[in-house]
Coordinates of C-alpha atoms in Angstrom, one line a residue:
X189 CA 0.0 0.0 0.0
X190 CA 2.8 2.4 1.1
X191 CA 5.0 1.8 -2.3
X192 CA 1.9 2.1 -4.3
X193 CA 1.3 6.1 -2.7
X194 CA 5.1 6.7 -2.9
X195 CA 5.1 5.1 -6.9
X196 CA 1.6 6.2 -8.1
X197 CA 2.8 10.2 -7.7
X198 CA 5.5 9.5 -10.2
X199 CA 4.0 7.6 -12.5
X200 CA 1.3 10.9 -12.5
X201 CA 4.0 13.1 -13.3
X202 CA 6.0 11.1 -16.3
X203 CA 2.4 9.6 -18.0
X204 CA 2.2 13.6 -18.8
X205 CA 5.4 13.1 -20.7
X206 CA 4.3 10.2 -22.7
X207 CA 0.8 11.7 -23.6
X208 CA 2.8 14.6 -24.5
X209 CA 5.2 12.2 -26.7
X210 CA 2.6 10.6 -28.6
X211 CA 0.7 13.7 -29.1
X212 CA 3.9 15.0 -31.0
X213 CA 4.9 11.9 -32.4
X214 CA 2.4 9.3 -32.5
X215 CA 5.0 6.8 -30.9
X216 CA 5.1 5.3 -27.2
X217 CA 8.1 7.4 -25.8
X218 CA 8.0 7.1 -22.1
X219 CA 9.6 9.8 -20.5
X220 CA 11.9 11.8 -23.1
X221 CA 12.7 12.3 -26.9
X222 CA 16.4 13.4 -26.1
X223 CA 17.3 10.3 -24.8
X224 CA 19.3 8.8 -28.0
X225 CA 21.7 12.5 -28.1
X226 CA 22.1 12.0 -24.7
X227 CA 23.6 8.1 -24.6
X228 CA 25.7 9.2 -27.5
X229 CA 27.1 11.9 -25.6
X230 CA 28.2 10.4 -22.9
X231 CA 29.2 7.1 -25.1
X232 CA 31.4 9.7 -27.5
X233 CA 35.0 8.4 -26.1
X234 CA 37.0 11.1 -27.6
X235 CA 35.3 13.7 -26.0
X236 CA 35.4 11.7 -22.4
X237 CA 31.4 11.3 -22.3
X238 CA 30.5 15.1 -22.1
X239 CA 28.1 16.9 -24.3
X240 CA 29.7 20.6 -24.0
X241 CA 33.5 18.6 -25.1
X242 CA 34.9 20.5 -28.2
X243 CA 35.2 16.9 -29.4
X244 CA 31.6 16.2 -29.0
X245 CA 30.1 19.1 -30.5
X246 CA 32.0 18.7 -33.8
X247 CA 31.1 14.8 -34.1
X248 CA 27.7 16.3 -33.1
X249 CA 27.3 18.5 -35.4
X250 CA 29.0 15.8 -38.5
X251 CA 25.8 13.2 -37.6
X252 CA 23.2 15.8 -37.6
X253 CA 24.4 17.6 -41.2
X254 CA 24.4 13.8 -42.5
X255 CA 20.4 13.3 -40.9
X256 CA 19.6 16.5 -42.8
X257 CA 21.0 15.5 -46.0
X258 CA 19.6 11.8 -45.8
X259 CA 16.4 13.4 -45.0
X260 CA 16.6 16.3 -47.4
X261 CA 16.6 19.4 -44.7
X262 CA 17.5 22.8 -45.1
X263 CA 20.7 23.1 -42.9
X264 CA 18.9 25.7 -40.2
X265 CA 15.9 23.1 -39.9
X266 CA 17.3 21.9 -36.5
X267 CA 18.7 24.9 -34.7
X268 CA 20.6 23.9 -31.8
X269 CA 19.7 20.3 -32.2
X270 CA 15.8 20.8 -32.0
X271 CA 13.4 21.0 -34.9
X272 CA 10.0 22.0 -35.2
X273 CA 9.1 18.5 -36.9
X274 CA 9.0 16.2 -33.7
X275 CA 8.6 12.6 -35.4
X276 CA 11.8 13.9 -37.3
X277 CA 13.5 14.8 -34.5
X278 CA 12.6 11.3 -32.6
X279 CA 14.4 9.8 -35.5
X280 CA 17.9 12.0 -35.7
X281 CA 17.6 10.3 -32.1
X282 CA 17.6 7.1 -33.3
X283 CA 20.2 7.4 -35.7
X284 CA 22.2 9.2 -32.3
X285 CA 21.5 5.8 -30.4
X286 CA 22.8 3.4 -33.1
X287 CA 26.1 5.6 -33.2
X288 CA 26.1 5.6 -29.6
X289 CA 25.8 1.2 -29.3
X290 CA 28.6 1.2 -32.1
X291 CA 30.6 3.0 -29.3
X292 CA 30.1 1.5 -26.2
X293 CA 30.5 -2.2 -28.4
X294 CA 33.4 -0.7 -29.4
X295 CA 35.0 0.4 -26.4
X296 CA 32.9 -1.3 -23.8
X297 CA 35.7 -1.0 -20.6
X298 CA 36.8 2.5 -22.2
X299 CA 33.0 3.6 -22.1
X300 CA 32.6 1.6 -18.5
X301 CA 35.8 3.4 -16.8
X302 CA 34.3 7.1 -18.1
X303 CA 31.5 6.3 -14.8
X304 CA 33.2 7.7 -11.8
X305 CA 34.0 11.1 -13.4
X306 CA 30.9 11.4 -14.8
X307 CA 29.3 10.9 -11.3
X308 CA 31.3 13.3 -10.1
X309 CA 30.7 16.0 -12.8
X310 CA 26.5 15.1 -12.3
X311 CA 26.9 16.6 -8.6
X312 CA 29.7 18.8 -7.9
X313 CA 28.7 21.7 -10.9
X314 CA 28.5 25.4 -10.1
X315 CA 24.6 25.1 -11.0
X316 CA 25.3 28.3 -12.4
X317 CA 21.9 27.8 -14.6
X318 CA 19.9 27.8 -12.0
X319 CA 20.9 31.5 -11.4
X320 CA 20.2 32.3 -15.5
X321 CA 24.3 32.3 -16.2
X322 CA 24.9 30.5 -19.1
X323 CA 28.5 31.4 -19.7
X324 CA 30.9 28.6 -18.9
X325 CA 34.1 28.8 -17.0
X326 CA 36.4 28.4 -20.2
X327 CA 34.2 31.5 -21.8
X328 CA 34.6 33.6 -18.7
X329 CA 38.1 33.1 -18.6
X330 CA 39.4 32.8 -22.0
X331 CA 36.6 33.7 -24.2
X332 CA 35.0 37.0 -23.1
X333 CA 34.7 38.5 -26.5
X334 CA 34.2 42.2 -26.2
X335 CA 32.7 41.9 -22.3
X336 CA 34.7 43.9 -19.8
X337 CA 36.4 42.3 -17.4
X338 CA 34.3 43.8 -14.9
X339 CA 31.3 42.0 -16.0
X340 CA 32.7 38.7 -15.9
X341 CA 34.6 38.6 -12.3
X342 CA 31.4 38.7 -10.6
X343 CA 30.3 35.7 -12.8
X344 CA 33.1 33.8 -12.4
X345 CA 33.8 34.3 -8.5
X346 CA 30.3 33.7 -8.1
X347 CA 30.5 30.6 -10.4
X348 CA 33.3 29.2 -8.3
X349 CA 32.1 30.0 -4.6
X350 CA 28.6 27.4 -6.2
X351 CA 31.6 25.1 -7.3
X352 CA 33.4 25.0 -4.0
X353 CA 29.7 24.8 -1.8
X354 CA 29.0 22.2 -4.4
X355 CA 32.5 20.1 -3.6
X356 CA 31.7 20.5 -0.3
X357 CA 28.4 19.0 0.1
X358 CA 29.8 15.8 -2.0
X359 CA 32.7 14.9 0.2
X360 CA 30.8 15.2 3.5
X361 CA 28.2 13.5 2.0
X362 CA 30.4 10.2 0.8
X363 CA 32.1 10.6 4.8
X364 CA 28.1 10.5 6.0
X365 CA 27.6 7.4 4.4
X366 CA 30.8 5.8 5.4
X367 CA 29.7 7.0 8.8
X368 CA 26.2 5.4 8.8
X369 CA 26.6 3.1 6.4
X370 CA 24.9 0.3 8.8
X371 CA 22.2 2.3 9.4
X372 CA 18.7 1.2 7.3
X373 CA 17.4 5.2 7.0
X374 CA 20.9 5.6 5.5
X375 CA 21.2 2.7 3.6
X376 CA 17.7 3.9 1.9
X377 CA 19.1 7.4 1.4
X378 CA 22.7 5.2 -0.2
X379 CA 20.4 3.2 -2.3
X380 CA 18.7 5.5 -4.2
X381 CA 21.8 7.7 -4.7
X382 CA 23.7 5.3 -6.4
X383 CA 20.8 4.2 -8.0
X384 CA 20.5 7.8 -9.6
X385 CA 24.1 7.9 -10.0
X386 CA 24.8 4.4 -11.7
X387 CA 21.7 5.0 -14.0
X388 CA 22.7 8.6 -15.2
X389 CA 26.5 7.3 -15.5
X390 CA 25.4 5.4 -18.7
X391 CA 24.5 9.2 -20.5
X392 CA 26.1 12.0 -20.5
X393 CA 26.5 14.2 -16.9
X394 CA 24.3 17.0 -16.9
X395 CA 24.2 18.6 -13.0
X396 CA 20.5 19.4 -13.2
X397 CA 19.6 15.6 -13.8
X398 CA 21.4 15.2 -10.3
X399 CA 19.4 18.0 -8.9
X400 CA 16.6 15.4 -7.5
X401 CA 18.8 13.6 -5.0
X402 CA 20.7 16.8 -4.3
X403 CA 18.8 17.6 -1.1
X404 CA 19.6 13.8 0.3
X405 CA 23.2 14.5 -0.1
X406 CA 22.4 17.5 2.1
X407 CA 21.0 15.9 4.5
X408 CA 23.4 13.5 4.7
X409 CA 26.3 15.6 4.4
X410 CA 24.7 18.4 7.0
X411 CA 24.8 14.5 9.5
X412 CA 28.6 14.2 8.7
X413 CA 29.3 17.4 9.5
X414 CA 27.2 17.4 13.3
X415 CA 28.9 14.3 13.8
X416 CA 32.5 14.8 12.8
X417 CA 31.8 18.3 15.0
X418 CA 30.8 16.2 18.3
X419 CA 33.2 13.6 18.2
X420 CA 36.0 17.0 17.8
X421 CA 34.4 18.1 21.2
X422 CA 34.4 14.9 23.1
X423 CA 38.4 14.2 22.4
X424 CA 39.1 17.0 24.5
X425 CA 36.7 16.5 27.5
X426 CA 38.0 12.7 27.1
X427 CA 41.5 13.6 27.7
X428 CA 40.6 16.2 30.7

């Protein structure tokens, strides 16, 4: 009775999705249309498994001029990888999904052993979208074009202060688990973590796909912190 409250909610939420998806397409598409770009990107070994890698967008940019010309579309039909035709954009997906199971077949162990920095990239991010800043670090720093150098310190500091919080939050969290990792409330919180983690690992890292599970790795790293914070007071009484 209880799972079927906690799993009924969700399934709410995503059937929106798929009505949404067949509306568009006429085709049973669960939760999302992007999900072929996305396995390619993080599949993509040259450009380490990240969608923004110089590597990546080139390669990108290659499969969708050759889905344009196999499908006879002027070359500003998909601007910024979205087109107004959605049963065509569904399949330059598909075509982004057979490139992407040529690459992990190709380099399974290389694709396998991209994982741990890609779970690491999903959660420690400066979440600078959240905050409507789309300029990256590499722009602020070495790409400003004709922006003063005024404008982009704020950015940047601002940008790395969200990093650092963010870097933070993921190393007390990994201590909180080692620190309660035989108790069932944190093996729940653990489990569903690495469940998010482990699943995402197979695409490419994006930080706000992480944002869900974000406020259990609070929790659990605000834990570590009380913890590591009594155990530093009781040495000293221990010793008087």
């Amino acid at each position: 009775r209880y799972s079927a409250l906690l799993i009924f909610p969700a399934l709410l939420v995503i059937s929106a999705w798929t009505v949404r998806n067949y509306y568009h397409t006429k085709l049973f598409i669960p939760v999302t249309l992007v999900g072929g770009i996305e396995l390619w990107n993080g599949s993509y070994i040259p450009g380490e498994g990240y969608s923004d890698h110089p590597k990546t967008n080139e390669q990108r940019h290659k499969i969708y001029t050759e889905f344009m010309a196999k499908n006879r579309l002027s070359e500003d039909y998909l601007k910024n990888g979205k087109g107004t035709d959605y049963y065509l954009y569904h399949l330059a997906m598909q075509d982004f999904q057979r490139e992407a199971i040529v690459n992990i077949t190709t380099h399974p162990f290389r694709y396998l052993s991209l994982a741990p920095k890609k779970i690491i990239y999903l959660y420690v991010s400066s979440y600078s979208f959240l905050f409507k800043i789309k300029d990256s670090f590499n722009m602020l720093l070495f790409r400003g074009d004709d922006r003063p150098i005024a404008w982009r310190i704020p950015k940047l500091l601002f940008k790395c202060c969200l990093l650092l919080l963010s870097t933070i939050i993921f190393i007390f969290f990994i201590i909180g688990i080692i620190q309660n990792f035989n108790s069932p409330n944190f093996l729940i919180i653990f489990s569903i973590v690495a469940y998010w983690s482990l699943f995402f690992s197979f695409f490419s890292p994006i930080s706000r796909y992480g944002m869900p599970v974000i406020p259990l790795m609070i929790l659990t790293a605000v834990n570590s912190m009380v913890n590591l914070f009594r155990i530093g007071n009781m040495e000293p009484r221990s010793r008087n």
